[in-house]
Coordinates of C-alpha atoms and ligand atoms in Angstrom, one line a residue:
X1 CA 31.4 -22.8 26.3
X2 CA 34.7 -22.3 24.2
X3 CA 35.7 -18.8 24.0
X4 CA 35.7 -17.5 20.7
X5 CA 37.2 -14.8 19.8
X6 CA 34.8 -12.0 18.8
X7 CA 36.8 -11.5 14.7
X8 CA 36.2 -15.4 14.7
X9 CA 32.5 -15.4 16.3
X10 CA 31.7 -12.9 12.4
X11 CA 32.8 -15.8 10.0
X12 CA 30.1 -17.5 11.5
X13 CA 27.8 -15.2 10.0
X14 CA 27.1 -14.3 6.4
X15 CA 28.8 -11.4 4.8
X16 CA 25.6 -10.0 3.5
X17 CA 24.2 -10.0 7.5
X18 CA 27.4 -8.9 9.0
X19 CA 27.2 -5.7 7.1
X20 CA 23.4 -5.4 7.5
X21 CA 22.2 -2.0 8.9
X22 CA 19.1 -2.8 11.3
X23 CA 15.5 -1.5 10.8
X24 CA 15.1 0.9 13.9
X25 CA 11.8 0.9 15.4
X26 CA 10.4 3.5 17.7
X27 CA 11.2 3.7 21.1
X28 CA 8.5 1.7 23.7
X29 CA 10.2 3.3 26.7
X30 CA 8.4 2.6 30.1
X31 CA 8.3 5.7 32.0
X32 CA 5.4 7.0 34.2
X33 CA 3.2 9.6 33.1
X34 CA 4.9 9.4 28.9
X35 CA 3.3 11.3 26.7
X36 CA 4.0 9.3 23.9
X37 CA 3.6 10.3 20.4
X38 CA 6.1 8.6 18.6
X39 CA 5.3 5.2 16.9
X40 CA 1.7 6.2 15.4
X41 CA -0.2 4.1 18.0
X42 CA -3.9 4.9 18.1
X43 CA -4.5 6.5 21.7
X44 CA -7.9 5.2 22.2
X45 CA -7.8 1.2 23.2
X46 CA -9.7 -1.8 21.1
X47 CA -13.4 -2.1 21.5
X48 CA -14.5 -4.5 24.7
X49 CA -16.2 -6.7 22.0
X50 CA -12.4 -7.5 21.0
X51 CA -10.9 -7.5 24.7
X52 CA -14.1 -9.7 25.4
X53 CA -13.3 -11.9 22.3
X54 CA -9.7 -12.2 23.4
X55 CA -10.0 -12.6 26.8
X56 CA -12.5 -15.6 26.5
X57 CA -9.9 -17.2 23.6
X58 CA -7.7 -17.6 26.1
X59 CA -8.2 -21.4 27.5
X60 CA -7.7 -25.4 27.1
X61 CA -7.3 -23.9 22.8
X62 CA -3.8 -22.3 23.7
X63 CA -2.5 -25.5 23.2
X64 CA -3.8 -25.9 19.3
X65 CA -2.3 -24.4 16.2
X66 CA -4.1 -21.4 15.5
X67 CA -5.9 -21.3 11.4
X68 CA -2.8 -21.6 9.0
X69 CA -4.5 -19.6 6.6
X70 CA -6.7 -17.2 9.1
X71 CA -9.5 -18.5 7.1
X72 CA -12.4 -17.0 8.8
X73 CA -10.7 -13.9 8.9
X74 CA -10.2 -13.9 5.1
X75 CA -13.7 -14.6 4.5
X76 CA -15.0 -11.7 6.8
X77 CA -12.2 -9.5 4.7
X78 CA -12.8 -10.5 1.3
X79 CA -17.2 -10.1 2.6
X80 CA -15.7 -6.3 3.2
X81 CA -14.0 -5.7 0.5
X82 CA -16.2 -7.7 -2.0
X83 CA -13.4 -9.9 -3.3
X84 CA -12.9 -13.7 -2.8
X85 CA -10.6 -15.0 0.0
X86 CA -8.3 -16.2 -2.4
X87 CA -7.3 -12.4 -2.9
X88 CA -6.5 -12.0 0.6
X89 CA -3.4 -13.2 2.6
X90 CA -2.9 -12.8 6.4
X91 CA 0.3 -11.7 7.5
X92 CA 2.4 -11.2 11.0
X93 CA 1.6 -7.6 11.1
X94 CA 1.9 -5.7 7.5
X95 CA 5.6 -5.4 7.9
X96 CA 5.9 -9.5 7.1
X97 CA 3.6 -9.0 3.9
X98 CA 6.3 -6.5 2.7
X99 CA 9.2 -8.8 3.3
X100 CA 7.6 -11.4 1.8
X101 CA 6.4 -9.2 -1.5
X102 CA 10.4 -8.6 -1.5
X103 CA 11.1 -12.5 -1.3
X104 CA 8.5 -13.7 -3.7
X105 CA 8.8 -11.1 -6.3
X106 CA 12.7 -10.1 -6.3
X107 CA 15.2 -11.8 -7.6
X108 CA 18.3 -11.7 -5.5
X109 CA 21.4 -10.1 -7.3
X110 CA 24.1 -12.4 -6.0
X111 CA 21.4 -16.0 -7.3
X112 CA 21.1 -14.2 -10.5
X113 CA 24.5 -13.2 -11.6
X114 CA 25.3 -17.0 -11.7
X115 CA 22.4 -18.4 -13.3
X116 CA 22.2 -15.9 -16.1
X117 CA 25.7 -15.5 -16.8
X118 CA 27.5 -15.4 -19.6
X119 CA 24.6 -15.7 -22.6
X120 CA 22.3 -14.2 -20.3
X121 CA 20.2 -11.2 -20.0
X122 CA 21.2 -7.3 -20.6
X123 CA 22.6 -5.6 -17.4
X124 CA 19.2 -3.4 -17.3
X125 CA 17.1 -6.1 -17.3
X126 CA 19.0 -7.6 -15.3
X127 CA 19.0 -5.4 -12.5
X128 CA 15.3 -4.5 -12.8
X129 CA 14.5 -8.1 -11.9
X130 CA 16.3 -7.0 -8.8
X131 CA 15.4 -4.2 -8.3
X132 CA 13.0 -2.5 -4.8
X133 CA 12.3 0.8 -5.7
X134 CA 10.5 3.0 -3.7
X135 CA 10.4 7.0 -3.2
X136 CA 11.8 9.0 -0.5
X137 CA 11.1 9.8 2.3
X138 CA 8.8 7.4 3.0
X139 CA 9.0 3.7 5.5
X140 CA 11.7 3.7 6.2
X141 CA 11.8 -1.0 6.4
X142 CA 11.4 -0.6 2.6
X143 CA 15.4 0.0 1.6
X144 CA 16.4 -3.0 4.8
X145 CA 14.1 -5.7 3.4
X146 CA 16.0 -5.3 0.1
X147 CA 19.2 -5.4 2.0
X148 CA 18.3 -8.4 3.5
X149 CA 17.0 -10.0 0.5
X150 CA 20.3 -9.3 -1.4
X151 CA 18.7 -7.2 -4.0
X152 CA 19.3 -3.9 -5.2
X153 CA 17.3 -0.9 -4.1
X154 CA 16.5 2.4 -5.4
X155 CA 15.1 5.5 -3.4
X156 CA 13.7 8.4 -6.1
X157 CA 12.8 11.1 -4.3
X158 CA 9.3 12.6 -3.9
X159 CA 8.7 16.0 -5.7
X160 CA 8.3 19.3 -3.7
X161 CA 6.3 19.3 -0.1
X162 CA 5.9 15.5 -0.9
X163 CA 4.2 15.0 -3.9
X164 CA 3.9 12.2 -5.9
X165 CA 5.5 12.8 -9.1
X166 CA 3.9 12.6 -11.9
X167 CA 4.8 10.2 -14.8
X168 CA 6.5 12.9 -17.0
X169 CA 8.8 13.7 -13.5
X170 CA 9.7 10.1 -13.3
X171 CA 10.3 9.3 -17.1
X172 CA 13.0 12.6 -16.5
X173 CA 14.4 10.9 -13.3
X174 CA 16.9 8.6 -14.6
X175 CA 16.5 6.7 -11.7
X176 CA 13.1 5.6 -11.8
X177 CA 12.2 2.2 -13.6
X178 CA 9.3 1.4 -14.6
X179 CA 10.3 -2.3 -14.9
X180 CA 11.6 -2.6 -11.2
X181 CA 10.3 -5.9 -9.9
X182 CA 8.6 -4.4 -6.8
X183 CA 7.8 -0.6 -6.1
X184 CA 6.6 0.1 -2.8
X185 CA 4.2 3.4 -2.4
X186 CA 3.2 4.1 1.1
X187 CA 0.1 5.9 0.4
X188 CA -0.8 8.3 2.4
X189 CA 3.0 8.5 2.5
X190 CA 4.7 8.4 6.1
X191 CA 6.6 10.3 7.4
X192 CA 5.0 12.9 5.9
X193 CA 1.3 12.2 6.2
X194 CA 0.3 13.8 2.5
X195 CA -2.4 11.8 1.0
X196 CA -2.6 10.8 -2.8
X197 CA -5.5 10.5 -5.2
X198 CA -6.1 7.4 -6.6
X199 CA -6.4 8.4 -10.1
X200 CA -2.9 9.5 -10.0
X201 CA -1.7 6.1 -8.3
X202 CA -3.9 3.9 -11.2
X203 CA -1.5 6.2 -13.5
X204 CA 1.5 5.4 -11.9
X205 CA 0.2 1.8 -11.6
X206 CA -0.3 1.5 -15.5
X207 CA 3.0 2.2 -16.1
X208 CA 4.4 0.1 -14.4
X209 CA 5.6 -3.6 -15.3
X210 CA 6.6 -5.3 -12.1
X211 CA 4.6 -5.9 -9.2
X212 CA 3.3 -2.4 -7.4
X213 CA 2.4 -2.7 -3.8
X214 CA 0.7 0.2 -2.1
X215 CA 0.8 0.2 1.3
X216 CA -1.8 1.5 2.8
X217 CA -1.1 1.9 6.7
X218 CA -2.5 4.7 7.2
X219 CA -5.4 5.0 5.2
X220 CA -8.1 5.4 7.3
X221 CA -7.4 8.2 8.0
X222 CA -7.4 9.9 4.2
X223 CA -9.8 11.0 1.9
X224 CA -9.3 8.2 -0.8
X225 CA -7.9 4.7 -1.1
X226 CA -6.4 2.6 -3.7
X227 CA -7.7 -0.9 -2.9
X228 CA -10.0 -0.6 -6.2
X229 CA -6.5 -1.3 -8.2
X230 CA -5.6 -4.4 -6.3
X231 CA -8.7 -6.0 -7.8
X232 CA -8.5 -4.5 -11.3
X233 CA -4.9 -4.7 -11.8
X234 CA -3.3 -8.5 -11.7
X235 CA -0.1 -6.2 -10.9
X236 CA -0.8 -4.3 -7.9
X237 CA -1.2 -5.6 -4.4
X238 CA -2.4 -3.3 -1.2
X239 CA -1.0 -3.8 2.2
X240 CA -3.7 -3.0 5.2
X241 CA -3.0 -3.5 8.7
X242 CA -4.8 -3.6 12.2
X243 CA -2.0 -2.0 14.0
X244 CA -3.0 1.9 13.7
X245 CA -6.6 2.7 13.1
X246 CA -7.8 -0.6 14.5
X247 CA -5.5 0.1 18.0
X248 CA -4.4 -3.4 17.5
X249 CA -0.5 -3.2 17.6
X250 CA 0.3 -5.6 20.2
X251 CA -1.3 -8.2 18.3
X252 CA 0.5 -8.1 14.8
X253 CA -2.5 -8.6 12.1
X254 CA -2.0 -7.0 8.5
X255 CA -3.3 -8.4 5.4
X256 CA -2.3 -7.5 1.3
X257 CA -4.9 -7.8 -1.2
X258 CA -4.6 -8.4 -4.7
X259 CA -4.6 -10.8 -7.5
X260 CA -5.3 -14.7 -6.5
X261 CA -2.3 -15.4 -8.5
X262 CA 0.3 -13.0 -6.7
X263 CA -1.5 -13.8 -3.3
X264 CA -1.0 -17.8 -3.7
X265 CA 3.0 -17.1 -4.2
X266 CA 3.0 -15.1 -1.4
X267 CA 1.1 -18.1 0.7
X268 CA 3.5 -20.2 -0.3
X269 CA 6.6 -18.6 1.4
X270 CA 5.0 -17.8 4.4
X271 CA 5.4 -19.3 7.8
X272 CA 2.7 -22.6 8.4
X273 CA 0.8 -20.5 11.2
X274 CA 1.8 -16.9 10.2
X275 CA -0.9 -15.3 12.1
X276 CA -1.1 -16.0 16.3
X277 CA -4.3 -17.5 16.9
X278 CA -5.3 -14.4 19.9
X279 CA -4.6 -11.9 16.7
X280 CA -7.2 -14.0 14.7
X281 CA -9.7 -13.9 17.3
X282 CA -9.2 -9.7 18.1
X283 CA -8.9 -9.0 13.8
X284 CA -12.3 -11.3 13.8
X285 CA -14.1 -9.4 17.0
X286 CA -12.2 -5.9 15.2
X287 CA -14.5 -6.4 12.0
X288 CA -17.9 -6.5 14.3
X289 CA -17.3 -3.0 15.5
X290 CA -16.3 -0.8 12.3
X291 CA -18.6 1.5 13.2
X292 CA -16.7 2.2 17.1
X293 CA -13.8 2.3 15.5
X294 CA -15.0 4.6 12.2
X295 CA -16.2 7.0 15.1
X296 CA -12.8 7.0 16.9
X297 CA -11.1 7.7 13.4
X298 CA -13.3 11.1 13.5
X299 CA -12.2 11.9 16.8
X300 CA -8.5 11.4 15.7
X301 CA -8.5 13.3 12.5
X302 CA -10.8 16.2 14.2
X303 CA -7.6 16.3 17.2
X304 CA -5.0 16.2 14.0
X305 CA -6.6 19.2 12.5
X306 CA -7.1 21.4 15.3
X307 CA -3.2 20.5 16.8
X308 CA -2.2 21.4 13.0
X309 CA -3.6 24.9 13.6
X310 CA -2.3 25.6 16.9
X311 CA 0.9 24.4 16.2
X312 CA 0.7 26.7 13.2
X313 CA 0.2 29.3 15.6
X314 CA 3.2 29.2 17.3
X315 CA 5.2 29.2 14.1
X316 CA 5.5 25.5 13.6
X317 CA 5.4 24.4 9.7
X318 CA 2.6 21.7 9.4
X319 CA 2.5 19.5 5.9
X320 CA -1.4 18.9 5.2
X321 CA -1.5 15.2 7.0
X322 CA -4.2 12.7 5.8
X323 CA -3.0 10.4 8.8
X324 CA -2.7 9.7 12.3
X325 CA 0.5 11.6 12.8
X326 CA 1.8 15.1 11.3
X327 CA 5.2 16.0 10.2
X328 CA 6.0 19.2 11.6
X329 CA 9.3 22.0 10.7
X330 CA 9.9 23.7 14.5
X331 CA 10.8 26.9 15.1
X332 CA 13.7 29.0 16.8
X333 CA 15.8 25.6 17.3
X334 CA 16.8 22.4 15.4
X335 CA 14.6 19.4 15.2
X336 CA 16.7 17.2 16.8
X337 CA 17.3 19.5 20.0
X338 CA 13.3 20.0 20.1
X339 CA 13.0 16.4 20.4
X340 CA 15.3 16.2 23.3
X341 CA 13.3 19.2 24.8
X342 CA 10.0 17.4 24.5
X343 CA 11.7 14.4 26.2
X344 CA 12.9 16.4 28.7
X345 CA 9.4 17.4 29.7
X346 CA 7.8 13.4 29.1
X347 CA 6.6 14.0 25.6
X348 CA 8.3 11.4 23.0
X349 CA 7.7 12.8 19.6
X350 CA 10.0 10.7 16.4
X351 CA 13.3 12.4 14.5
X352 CA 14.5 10.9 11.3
X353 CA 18.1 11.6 10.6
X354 CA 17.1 11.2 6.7
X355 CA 18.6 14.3 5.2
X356 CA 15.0 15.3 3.6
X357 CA 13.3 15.9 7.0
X358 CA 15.8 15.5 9.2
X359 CA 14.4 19.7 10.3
X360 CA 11.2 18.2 11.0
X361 CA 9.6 16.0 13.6
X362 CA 6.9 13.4 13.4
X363 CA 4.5 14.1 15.9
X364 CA 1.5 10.9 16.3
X365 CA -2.1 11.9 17.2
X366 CA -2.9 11.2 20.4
X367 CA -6.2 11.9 22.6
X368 CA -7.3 16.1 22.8
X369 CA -5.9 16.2 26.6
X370 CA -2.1 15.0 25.3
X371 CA -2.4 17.1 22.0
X372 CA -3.0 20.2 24.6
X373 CA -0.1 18.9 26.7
X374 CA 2.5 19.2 23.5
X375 CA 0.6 22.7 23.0
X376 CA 1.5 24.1 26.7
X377 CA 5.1 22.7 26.7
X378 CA 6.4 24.0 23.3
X379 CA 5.0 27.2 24.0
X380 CA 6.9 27.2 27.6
X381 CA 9.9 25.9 25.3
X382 CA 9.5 28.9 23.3
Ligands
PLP401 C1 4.0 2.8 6.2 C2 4.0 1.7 7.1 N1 3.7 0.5 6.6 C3 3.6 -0.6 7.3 C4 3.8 -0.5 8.7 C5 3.8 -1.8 9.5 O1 2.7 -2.0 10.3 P1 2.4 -3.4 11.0 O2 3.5 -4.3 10.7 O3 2.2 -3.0 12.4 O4 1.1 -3.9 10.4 C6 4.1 0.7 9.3 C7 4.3 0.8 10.7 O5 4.8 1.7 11.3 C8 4.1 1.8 8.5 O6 4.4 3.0 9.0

């Protein structure tokens, strides 16, 4: 190959990915004997009806494209959720149904600009069509799919310990609009793990005049969802996924409901065969065993509360969680140096240098025998 130099190598790339700051993902170090409590992985592994399902998928069919639509899994989502299939897409994990909520609803600044200029539009409308807003903290991919897109972004902060403003907060925060083309609301919010109602999302919903997507990771774990306002309102979509209560990670299976209008866009971006045929088959075998899994979401949230209190003990803040993970403020020495510590002793826990919880460390649910491990070695850190 021709040597290039590495100055030269750049102008190969566009401008808008060359100054592109990367999602970072949790560690998925490999080290014997990890305690690892850092990416919000369920500690308890798929039910054998799914290993089973999997395992016996794996033959002479390899060699066939999988469902393009994950039809069959559609229909056993939309039988659960008493909608049609048509409100349901199947995506790559839930992290591809976001990036292609920013793709199909946002309008890039850069495409704009030159088609609406010079009798165009007013700069505020303008800028709302490209507009991802979202609050703050919260996931942290929502700000880099806008990046990538070439739209503009917006991060409002939450209001004290997390809360969800309320509208009269947000009509006051100049920053918030309510005609951004896409808001994202990660609900329960993460990092933080505080759950909100649904009445007071429907509010936030109404006001609202671009699309709203709620993403709803973690909700299995709360008290109350929104999917209810993906079916009422032609505006709002929810993002599920399979990765955290249903311990399905590995295999990359999310899904967004909502109006069969904003669901058909969103089909027609996507990749031909979005989904991988084995992540069909273990969503499908997933579905026959709610009630396994339902039982396992006890187990986890009965773990979070009773690590809440004896963390709490030991002088740890702990924000209420309505997830699999809790955000925790640690006593006696910074966050960042308890992180290390816990590493030291092969417990991974998360750190978000964000400047709102960058004190505070994200600590994921694992089974009762690791929860008492992270008890033992922060009080021997202490
Ligand atoms: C708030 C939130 N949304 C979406 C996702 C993406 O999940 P997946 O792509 O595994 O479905 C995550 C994963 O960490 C998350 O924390």
């Amino acid at each position: 190959m021709t040597p290039m130099a590495s100055r030269q190598m750049q102008t190969l790339i566009r401008p808008l990915v060359r100054g592109l700051t990367p999602y970072v993902p949790g560690e998925q170090p490999k080290i014997k004997g990890l305690i690892k409590l850092n990416t919000n992985e369920n500690p308890y592994p798929p039910s054998p009806r799914v290993r089973a399902a999997t395992r016996a998928a794996v033959d002479g069919r390899l060699r066939l494209y999988p469902n393009p639509t994950a039809q069959p899994l559609r229909e056993k989502l939309a039988r659960l959720h008493d909608c049609r299939p048509e409100n349901i897409i199947v995506g790559n994990g839930s992290d591809e149904l976001l990036a292609l909520a920013v793709r199909a609803f946002v309008e890039p600044i850069v495409g704009q600009a030159a088609r609406l200029s010079p009798a165009g539009k007013t700069p505020a409308l303008l800028c709302s069509k490209s507009l991802v807003q979202f609050l703050t903290p919260s996931y942290s991919l929502y700000p880099v799919l806008a990046d990538i897109h070439g739209a503009a972004r917006s991060a409002v902060p939450l209001s004290a310990n997390f809360a969800l403003p309320s509208l009269a907060e947000l009509k006051r925060a100049r920053q918030w609009d309510f005609r951004a083309a896409l808001t994202f609301v990660t609900t329960p919010n993460a990092p933080s793990g505080r759950g909100y109602r649904a009445a007071q999302l429907e509010e936030l919903c109404r006001a609202q005049k671009g699309v709203v997507l709620l993403d709803e990771a973690y909700v299995d774990f709360a008290r109350e969802n929104a999917l209810a306002l993906a079916l009422r309102y032609p505006h709002v979509l929810v993002a599920r996924t399979f990765s955290k209560a249903y311990s399905l990670c590995f295999q990359r299976v999310g899904y967004c409901v909502g109006h069969p209008d904003l669901i058909a866009a969103l089909h027609k971006i996507r990749d031909s065969y979005n989904v991988n045929g084995l992540g069909q088959v273990a969503a499908l075998a997933t579905l026959d065993d709610l009630p396994r899994y339902r039982a396992n979401f006890r187990r986890i949230i009965v773990t979070r509360d009773h690590l809440s209190r004896e963390l709490e003990a030991l002088g740890f803040r702990v924000f209420p969680s309505q997830t699999n993970f809790i955000l925790v403020r640690p006593p006696r020495f910074p966050a960042k140096s308890w992180l290390q510590k816990l590493r030291d002793r092969k417990i991974l826990v998360r750190w978000f240098s964000d400047p709102s919880i960058r004190d505070c460390l994200r600590i994921t649910i694992g089974r009762p025998d690791e929860a008492a491990a992270l008890v033992k070695v922060a009080k021997a850190i202490l």
